[in-house]
CSV table of N, CA and C in Angstrom, one decimal:
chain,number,residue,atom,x,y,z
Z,1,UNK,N,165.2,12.7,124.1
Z,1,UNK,CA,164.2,13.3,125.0
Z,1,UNK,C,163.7,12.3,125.9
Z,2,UNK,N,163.5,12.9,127.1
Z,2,UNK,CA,163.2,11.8,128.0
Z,2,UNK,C,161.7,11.8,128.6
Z,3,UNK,N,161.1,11.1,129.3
Z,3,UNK,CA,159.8,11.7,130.0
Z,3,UNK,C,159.7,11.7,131.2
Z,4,UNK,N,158.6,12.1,132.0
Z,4,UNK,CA,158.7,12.5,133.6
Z,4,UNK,C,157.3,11.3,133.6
Z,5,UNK,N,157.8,10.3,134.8
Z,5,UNK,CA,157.1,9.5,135.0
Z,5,UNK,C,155.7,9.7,136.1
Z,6,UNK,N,154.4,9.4,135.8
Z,6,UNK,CA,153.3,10.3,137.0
Z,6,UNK,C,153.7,9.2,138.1
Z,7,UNK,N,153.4,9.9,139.4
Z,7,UNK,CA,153.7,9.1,140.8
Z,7,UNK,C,153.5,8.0,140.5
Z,8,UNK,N,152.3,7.3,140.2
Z,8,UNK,CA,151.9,5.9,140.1
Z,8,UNK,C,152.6,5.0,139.2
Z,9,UNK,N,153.1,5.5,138.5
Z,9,UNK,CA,154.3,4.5,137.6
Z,9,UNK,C,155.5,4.5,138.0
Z,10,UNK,N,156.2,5.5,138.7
Z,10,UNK,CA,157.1,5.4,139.1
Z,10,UNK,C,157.4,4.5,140.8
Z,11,UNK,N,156.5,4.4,141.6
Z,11,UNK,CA,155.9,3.6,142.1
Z,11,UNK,C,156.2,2.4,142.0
Z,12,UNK,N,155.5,1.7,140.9
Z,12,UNK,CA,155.8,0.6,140.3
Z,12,UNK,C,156.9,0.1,139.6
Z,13,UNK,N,157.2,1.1,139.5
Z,13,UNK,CA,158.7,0.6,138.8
Z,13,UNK,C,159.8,0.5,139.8
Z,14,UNK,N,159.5,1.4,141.0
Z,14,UNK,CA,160.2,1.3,142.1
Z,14,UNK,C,160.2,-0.3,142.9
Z,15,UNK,N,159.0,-0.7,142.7
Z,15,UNK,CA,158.3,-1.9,142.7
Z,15,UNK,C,158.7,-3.5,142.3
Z,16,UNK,N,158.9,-2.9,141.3
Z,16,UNK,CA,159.5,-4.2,139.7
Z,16,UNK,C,160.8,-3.7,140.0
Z,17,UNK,N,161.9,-3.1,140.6
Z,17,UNK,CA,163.0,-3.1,140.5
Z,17,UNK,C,163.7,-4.1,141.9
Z,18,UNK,N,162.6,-3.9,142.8
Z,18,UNK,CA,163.1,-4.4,144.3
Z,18,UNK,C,162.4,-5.5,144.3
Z,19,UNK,N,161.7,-6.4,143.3
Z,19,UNK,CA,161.2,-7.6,142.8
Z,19,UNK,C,162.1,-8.3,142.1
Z,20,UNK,N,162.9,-7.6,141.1
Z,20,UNK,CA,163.8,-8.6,140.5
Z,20,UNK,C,165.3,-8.5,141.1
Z,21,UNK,N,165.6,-7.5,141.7
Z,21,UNK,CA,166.6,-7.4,142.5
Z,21,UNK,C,167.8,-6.2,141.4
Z,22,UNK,N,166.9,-5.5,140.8
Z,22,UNK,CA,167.4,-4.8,139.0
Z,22,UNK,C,168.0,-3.5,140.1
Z,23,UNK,N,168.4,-2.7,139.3
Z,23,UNK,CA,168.7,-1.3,139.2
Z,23,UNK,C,168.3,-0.5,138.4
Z,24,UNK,N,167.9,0.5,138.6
Z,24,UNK,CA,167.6,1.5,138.2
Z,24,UNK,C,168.1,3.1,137.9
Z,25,UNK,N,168.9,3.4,136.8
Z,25,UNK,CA,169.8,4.2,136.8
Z,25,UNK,C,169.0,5.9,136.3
Z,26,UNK,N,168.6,6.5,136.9
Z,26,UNK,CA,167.8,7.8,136.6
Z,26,UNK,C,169.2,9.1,136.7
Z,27,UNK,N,168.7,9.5,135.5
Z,27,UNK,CA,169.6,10.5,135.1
Z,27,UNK,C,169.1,11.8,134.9
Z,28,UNK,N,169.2,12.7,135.5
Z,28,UNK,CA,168.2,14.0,135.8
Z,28,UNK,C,169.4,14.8,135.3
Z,29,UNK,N,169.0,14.3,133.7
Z,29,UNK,CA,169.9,15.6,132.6
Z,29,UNK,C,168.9,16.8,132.8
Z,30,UNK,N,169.3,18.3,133.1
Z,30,UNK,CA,168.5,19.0,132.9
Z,30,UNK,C,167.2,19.6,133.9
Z,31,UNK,N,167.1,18.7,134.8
Z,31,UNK,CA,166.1,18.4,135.8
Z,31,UNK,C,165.7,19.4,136.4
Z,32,UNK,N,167.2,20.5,136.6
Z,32,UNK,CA,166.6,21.7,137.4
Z,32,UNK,C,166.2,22.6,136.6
Z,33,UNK,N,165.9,22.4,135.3
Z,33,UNK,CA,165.2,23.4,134.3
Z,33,UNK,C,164.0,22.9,133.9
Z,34,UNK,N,162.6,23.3,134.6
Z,34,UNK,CA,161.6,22.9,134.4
Z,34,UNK,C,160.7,24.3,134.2
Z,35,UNK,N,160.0,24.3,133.6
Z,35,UNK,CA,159.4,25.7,132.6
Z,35,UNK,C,157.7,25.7,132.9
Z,36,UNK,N,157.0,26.0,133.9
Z,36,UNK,CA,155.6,26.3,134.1
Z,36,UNK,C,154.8,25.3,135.0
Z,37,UNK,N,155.6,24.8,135.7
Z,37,UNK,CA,155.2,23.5,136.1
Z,37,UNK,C,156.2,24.0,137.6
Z,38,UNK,N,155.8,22.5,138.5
Z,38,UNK,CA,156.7,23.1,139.7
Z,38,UNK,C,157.6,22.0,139.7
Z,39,UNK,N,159.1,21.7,140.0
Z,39,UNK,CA,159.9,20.8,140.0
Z,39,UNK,C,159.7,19.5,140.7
Z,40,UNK,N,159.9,18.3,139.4
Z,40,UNK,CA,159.8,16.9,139.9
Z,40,UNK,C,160.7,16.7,141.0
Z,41,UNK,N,160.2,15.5,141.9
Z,41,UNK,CA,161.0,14.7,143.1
Z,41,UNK,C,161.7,13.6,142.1
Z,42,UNK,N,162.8,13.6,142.6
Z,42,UNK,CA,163.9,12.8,141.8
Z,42,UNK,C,163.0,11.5,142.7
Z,43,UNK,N,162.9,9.9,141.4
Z,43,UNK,CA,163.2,9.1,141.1
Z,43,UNK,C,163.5,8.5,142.8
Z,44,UNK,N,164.9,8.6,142.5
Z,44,UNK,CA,165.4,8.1,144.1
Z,44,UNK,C,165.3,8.7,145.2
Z,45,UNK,N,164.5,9.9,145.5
Z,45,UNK,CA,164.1,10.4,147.0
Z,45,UNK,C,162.7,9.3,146.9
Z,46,UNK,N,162.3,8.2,146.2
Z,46,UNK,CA,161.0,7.9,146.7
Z,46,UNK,C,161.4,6.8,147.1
Z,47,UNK,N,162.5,6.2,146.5
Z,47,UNK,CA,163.3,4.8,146.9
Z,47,UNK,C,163.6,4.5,148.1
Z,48,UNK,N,162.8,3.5,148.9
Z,48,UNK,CA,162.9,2.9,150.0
Z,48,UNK,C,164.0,1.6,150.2
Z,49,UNK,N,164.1,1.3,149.1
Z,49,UNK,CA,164.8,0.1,148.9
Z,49,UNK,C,165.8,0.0,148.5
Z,50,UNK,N,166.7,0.9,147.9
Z,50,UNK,CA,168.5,1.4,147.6
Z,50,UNK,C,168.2,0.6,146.2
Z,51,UNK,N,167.9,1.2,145.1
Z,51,UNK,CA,167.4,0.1,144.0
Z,51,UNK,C,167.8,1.5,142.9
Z,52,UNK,N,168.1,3.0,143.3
Z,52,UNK,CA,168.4,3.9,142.2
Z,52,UNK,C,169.7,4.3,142.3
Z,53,UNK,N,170.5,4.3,141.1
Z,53,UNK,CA,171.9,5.2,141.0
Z,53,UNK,C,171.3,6.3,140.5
Z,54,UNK,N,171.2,7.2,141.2
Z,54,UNK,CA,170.8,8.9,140.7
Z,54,UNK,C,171.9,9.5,140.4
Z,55,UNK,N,172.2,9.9,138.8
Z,55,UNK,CA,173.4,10.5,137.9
Z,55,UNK,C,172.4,11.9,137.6
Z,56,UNK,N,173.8,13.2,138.1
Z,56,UNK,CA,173.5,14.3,138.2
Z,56,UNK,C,174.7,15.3,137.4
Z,57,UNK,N,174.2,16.2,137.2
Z,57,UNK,CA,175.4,17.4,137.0
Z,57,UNK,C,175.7,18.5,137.6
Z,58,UNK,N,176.8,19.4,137.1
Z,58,UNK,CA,176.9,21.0,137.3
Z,58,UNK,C,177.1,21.6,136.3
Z,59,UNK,N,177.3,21.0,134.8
Z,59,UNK,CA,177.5,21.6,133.8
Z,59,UNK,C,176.9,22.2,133.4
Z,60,UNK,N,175.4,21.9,133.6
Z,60,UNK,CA,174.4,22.5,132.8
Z,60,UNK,C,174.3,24.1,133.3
Z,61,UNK,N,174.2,24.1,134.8
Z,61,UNK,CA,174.1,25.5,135.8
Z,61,UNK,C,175.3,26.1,135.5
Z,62,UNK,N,176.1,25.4,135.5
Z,62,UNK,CA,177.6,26.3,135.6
Z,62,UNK,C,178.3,26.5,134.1
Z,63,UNK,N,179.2,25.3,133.8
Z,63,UNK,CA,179.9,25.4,132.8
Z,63,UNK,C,179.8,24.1,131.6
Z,64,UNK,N,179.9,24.3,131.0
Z,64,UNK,CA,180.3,22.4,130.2
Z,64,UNK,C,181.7,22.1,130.5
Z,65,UNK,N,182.8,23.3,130.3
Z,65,UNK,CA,184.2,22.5,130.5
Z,65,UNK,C,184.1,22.8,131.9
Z,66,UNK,N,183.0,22.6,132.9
Z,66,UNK,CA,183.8,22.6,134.2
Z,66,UNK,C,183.6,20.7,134.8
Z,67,UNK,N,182.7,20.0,133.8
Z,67,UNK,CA,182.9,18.5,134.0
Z,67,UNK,C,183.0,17.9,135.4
Z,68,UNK,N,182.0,18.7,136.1
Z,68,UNK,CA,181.7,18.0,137.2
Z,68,UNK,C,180.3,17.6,137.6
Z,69,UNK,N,180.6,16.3,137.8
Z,69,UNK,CA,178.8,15.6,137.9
Z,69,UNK,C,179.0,14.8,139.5
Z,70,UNK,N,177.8,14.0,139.8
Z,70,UNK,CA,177.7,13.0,140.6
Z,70,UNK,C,177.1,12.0,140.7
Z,71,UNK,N,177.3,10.8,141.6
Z,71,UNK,CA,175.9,10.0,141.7
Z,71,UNK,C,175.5,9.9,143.3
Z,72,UNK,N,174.9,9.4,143.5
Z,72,UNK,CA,174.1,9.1,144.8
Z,72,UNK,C,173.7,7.7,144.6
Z,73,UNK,N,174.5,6.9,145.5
Z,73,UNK,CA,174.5,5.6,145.1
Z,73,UNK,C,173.9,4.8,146.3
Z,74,UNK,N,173.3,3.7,146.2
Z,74,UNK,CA,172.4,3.0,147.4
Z,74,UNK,C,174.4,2.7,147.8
Z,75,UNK,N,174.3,2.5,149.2
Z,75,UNK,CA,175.2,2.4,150.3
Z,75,UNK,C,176.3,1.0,149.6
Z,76,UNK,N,175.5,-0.1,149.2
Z,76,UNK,CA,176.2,-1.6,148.8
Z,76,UNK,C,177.2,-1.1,147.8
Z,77,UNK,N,176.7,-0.1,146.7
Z,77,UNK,CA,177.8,0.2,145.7
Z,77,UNK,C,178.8,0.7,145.6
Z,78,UNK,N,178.7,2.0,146.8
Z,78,UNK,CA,179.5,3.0,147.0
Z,78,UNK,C,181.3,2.5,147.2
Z,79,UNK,N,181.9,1.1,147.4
Z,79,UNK,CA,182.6,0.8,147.3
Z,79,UNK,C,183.2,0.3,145.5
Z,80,UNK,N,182.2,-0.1,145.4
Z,80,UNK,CA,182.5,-0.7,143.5
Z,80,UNK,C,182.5,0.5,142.8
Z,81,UNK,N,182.1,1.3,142.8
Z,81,UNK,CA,181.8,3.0,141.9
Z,81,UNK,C,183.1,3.6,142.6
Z,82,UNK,N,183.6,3.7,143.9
Z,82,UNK,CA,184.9,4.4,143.9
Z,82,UNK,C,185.9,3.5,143.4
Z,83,UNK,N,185.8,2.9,143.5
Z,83,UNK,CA,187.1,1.6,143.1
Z,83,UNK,C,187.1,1.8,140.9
Z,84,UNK,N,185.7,1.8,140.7
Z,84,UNK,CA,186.0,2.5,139.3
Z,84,UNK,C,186.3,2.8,138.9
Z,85,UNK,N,185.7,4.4,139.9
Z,85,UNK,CA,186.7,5.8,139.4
Z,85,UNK,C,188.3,5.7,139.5
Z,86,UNK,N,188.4,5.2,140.5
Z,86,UNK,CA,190.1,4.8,140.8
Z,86,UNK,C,190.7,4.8,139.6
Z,87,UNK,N,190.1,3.0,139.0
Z,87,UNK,CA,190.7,2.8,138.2
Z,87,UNK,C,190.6,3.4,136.6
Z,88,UNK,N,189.8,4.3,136.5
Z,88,UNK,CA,189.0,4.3,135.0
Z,88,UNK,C,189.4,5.8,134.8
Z,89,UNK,N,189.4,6.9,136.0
Z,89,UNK,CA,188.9,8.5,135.6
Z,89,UNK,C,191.0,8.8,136.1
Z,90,UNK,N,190.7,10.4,135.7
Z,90,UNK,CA,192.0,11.6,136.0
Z,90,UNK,C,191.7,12.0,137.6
Z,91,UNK,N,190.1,12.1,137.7
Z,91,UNK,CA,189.7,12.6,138.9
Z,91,UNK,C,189.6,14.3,138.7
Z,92,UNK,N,188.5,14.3,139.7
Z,92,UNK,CA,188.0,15.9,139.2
Z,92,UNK,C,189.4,17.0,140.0
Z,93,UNK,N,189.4,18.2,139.7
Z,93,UNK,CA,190.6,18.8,140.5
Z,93,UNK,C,189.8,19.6,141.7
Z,94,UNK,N,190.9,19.1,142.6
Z,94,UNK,CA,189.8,19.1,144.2
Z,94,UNK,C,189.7,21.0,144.5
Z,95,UNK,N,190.5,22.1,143.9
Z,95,UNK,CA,189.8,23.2,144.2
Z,95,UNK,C,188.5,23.3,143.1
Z,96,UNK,N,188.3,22.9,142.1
Z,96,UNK,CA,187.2,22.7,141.7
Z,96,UNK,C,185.8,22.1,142.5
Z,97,UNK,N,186.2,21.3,142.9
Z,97,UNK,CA,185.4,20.5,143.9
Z,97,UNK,C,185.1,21.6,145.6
Z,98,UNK,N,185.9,21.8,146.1
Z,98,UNK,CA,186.3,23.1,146.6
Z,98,UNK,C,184.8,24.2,146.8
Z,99,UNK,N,185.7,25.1,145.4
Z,99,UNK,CA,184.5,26.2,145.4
Z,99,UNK,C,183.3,26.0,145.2
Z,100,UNK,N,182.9,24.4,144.3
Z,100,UNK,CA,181.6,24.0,144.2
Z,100,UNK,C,181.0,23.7,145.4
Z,101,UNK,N,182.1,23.4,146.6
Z,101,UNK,CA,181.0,23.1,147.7
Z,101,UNK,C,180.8,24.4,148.5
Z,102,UNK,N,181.4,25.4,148.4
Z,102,UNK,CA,181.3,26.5,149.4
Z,102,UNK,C,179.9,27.0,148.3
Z,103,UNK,N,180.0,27.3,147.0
Z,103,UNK,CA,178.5,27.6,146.1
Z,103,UNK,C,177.2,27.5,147.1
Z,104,UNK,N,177.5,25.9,146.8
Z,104,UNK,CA,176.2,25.0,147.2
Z,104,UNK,C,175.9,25.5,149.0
Z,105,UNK,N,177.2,25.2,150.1
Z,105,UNK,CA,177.0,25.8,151.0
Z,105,UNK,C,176.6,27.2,151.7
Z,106,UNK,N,177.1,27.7,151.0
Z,106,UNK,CA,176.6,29.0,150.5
Z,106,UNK,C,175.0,29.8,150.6
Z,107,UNK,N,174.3,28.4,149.9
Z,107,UNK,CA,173.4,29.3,148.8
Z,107,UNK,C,173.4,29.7,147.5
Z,108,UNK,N,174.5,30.0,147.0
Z,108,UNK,CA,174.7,30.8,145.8
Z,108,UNK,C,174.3,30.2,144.5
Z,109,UNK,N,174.7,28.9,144.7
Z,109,UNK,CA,174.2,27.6,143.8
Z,109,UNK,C,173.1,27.9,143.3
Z,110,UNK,N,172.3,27.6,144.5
Z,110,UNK,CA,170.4,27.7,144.6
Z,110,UNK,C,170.3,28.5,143.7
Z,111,UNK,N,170.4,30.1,144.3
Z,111,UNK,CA,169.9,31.3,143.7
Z,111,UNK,C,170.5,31.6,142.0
Z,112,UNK,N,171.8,30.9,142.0
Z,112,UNK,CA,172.1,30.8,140.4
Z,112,UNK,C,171.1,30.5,139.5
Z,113,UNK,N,171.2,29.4,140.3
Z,113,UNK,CA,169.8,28.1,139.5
Z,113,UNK,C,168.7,28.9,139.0
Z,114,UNK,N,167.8,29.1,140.3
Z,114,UNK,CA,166.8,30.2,140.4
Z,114,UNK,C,166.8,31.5,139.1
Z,115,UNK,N,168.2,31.9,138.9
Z,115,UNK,CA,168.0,33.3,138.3
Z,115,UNK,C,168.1,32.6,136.4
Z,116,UNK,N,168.8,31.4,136.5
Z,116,UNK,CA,169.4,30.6,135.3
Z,116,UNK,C,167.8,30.6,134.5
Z,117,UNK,N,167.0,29.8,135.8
Z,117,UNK,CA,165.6,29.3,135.2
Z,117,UNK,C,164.7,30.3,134.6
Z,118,UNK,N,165.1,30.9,135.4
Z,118,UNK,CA,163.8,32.6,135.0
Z,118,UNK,C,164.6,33.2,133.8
Z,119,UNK,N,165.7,33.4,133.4
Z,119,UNK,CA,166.3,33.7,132.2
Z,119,UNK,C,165.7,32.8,131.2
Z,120,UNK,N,165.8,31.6,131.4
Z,120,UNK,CA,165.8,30.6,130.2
Z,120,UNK,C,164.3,30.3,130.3
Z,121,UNK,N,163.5,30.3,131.1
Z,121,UNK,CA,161.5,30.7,130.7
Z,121,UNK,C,161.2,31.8,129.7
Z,122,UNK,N,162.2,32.8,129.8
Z,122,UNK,CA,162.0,34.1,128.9
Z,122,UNK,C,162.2,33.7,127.7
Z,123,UNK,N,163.5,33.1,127.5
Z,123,UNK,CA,163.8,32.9,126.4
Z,123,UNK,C,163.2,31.6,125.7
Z,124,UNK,N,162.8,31.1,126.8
Z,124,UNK,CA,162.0,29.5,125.8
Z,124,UNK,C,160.8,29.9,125.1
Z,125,UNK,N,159.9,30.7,126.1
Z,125,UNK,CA,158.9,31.5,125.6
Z,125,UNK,C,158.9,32.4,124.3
Z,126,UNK,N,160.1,33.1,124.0
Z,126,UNK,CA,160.2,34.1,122.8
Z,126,UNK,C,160.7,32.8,121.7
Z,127,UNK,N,161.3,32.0,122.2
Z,127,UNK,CA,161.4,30.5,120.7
Z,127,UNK,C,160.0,30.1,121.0
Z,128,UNK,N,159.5,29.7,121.4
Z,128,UNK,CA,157.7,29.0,121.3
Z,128,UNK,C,157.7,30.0,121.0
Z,129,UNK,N,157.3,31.4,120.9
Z,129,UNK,CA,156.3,32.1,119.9
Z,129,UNK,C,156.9,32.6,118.6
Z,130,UNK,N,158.3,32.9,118.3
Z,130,UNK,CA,158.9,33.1,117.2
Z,130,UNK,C,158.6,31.6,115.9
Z,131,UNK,N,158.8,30.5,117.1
Z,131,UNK,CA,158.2,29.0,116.0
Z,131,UNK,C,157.1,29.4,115.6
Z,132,UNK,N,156.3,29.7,116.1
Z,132,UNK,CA,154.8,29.5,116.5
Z,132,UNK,C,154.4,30.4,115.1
Z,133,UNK,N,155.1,31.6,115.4
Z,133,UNK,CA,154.5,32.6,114.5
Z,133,UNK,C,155.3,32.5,112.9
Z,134,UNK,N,156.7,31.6,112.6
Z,134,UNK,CA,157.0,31.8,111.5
Z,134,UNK,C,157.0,30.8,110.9
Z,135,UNK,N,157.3,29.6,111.7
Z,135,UNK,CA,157.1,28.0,111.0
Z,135,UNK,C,155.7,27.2,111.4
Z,136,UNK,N,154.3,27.6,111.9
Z,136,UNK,CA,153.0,27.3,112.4
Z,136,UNK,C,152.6,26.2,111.1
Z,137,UNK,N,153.0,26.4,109.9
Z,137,UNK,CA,152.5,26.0,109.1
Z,137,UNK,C,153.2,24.1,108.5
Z,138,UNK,N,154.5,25.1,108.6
Z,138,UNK,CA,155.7,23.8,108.8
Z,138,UNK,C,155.7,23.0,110.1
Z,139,UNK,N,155.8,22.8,110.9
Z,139,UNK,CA,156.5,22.2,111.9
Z,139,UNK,C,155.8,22.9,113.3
Z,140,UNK,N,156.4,21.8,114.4
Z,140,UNK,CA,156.0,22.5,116.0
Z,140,UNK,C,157.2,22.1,116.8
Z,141,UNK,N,157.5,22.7,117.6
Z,141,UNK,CA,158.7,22.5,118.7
Z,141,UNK,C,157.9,22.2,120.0
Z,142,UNK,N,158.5,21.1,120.2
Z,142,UNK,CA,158.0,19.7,121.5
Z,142,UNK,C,159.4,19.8,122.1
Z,143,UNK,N,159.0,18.8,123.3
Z,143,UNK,CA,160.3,18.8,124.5
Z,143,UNK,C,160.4,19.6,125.0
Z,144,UNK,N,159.9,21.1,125.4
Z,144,UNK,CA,160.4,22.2,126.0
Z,144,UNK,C,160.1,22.5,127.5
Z,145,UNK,N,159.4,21.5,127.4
Z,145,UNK,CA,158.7,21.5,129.6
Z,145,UNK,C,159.7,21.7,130.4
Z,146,UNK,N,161.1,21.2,130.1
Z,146,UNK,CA,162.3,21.3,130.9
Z,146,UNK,C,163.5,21.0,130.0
Z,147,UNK,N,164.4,21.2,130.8
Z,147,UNK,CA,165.9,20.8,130.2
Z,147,UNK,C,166.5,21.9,128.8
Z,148,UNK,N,167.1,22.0,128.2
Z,148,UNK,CA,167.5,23.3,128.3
Z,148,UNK,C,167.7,22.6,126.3
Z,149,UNK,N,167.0,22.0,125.6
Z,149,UNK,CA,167.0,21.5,124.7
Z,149,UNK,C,165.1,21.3,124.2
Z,150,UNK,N,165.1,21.2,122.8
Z,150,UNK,CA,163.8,20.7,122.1
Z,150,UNK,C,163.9,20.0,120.9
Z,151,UNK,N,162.3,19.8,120.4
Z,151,UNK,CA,162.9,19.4,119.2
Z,151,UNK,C,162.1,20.0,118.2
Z,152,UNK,N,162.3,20.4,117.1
Z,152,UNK,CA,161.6,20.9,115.8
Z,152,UNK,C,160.7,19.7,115.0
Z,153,UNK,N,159.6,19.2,115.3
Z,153,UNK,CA,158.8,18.3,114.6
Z,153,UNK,C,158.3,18.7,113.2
Z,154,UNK,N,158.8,18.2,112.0
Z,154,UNK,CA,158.1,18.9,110.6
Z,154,UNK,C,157.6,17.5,110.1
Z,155,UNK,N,156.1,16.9,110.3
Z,155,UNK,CA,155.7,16.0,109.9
Z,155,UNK,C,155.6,16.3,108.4
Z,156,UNK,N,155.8,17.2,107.5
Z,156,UNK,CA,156.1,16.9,106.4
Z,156,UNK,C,156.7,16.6,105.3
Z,157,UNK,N,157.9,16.6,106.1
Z,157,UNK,CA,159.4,16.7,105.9
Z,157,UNK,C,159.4,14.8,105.5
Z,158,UNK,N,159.7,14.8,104.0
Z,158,UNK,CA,159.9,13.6,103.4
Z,158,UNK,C,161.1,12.8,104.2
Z,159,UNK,N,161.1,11.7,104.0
Z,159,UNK,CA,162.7,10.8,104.7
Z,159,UNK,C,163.2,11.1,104.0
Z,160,UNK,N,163.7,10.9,102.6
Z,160,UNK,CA,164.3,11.4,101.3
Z,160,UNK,C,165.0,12.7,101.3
Z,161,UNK,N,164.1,13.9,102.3
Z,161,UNK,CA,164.9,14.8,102.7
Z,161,UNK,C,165.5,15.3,103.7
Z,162,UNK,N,165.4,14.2,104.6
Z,162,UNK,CA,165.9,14.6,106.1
Z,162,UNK,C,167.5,14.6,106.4
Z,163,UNK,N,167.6,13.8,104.9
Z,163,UNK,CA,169.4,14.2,105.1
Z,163,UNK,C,170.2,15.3,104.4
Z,164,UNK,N,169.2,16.0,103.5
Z,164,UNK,CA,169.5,17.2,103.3
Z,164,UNK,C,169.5,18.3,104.2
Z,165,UNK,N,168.1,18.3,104.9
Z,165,UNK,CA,167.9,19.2,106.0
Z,165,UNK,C,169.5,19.2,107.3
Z,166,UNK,N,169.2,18.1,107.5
Z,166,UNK,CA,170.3,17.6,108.8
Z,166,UNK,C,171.9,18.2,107.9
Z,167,UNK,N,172.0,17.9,107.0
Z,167,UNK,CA,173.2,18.2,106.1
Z,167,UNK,C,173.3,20.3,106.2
Z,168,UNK,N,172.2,20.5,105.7
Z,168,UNK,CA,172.3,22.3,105.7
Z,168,UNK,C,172.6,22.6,107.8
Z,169,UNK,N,171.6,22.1,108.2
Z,169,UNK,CA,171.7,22.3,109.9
Z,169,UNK,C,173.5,22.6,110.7
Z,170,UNK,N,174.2,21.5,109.6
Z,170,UNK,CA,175.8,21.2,110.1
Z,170,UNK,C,176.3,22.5,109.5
């Protein structure tokens, strides 16, 4: 689980990165699923200084086997990250790449996104109140502001038994 940093820290860190000469790799797993709240500014739209590798997806909106992501790299890298992929990946298959950009060009993307989010508010909402209402006593479900994941907190839950639990869960 990750957290969403307030303007003023992130600021700073923007700060302390272009101070030590560091990188900053922000990974917006999930990002476009934010639940009651209005959607964060990525990390690196504040970056004046080319100091963020912003690592992104389409699996989450689209498919898992369709394994296409990106980054958005300050300009200096953009030769060492292709030279990588070169050497390291299969490479995505370019009509894949293709229909993803006519999506996005489109529109169609957007409004997926859009209809994806309002689906999955309904349904996060009926798990917060189904927890709410059968395990209130046991446990609370945290993480749920965004991203398409949470977590079941049972502070009573002995260590002694956490590997039974985890064990029945498989």
């Amino acid at each position: 689980m990750g957290a969403v940093l307030p303007v003023a820290r992130r600021l700073q860190l923007l700060e302390w990165a272009s101070r030590h000469d560091a990188w900053i790799i922000e990974h917006d797993y999930g990002g476009e699923f934010r639940y009651g709240q209005r959607l964060i500014d990525a990390l690196q739209s504040m970056d004046t200084q080319a100091r963020v590798i912003y690592v992104g997806t389409f699996s989450k909106a689209l498919s898992p086997q369709l394994r296409l992501g990106y980054l958005v790299l300050p300009r200096e890298l953009v030769h060492v990250f292709r030279e990588a992929k070169r050497l390291t990946d299969r490479h995505s298959l370019r009509w894949e790449q293709s229909v993803l950009a006519s999506l996005i060009d489109s529109g169609a993307y957007e409004r997926h996104v859009r209809h994806l989010r309002r689906d999955n508010e309904q349904r996060r909402k009926a798990l917060l109140e189904a927890v709410d209402q059968q395990l209130r006593d046991y446990g609370k479900l945290v993480g749920m502001a965004a991203g398409l994941h949470g977590v079941l907190r049972l502070p009573g839950l002995r260590a002694e038994d956490e590997a039974k639990v985890q064990a029945t869960a498989l």
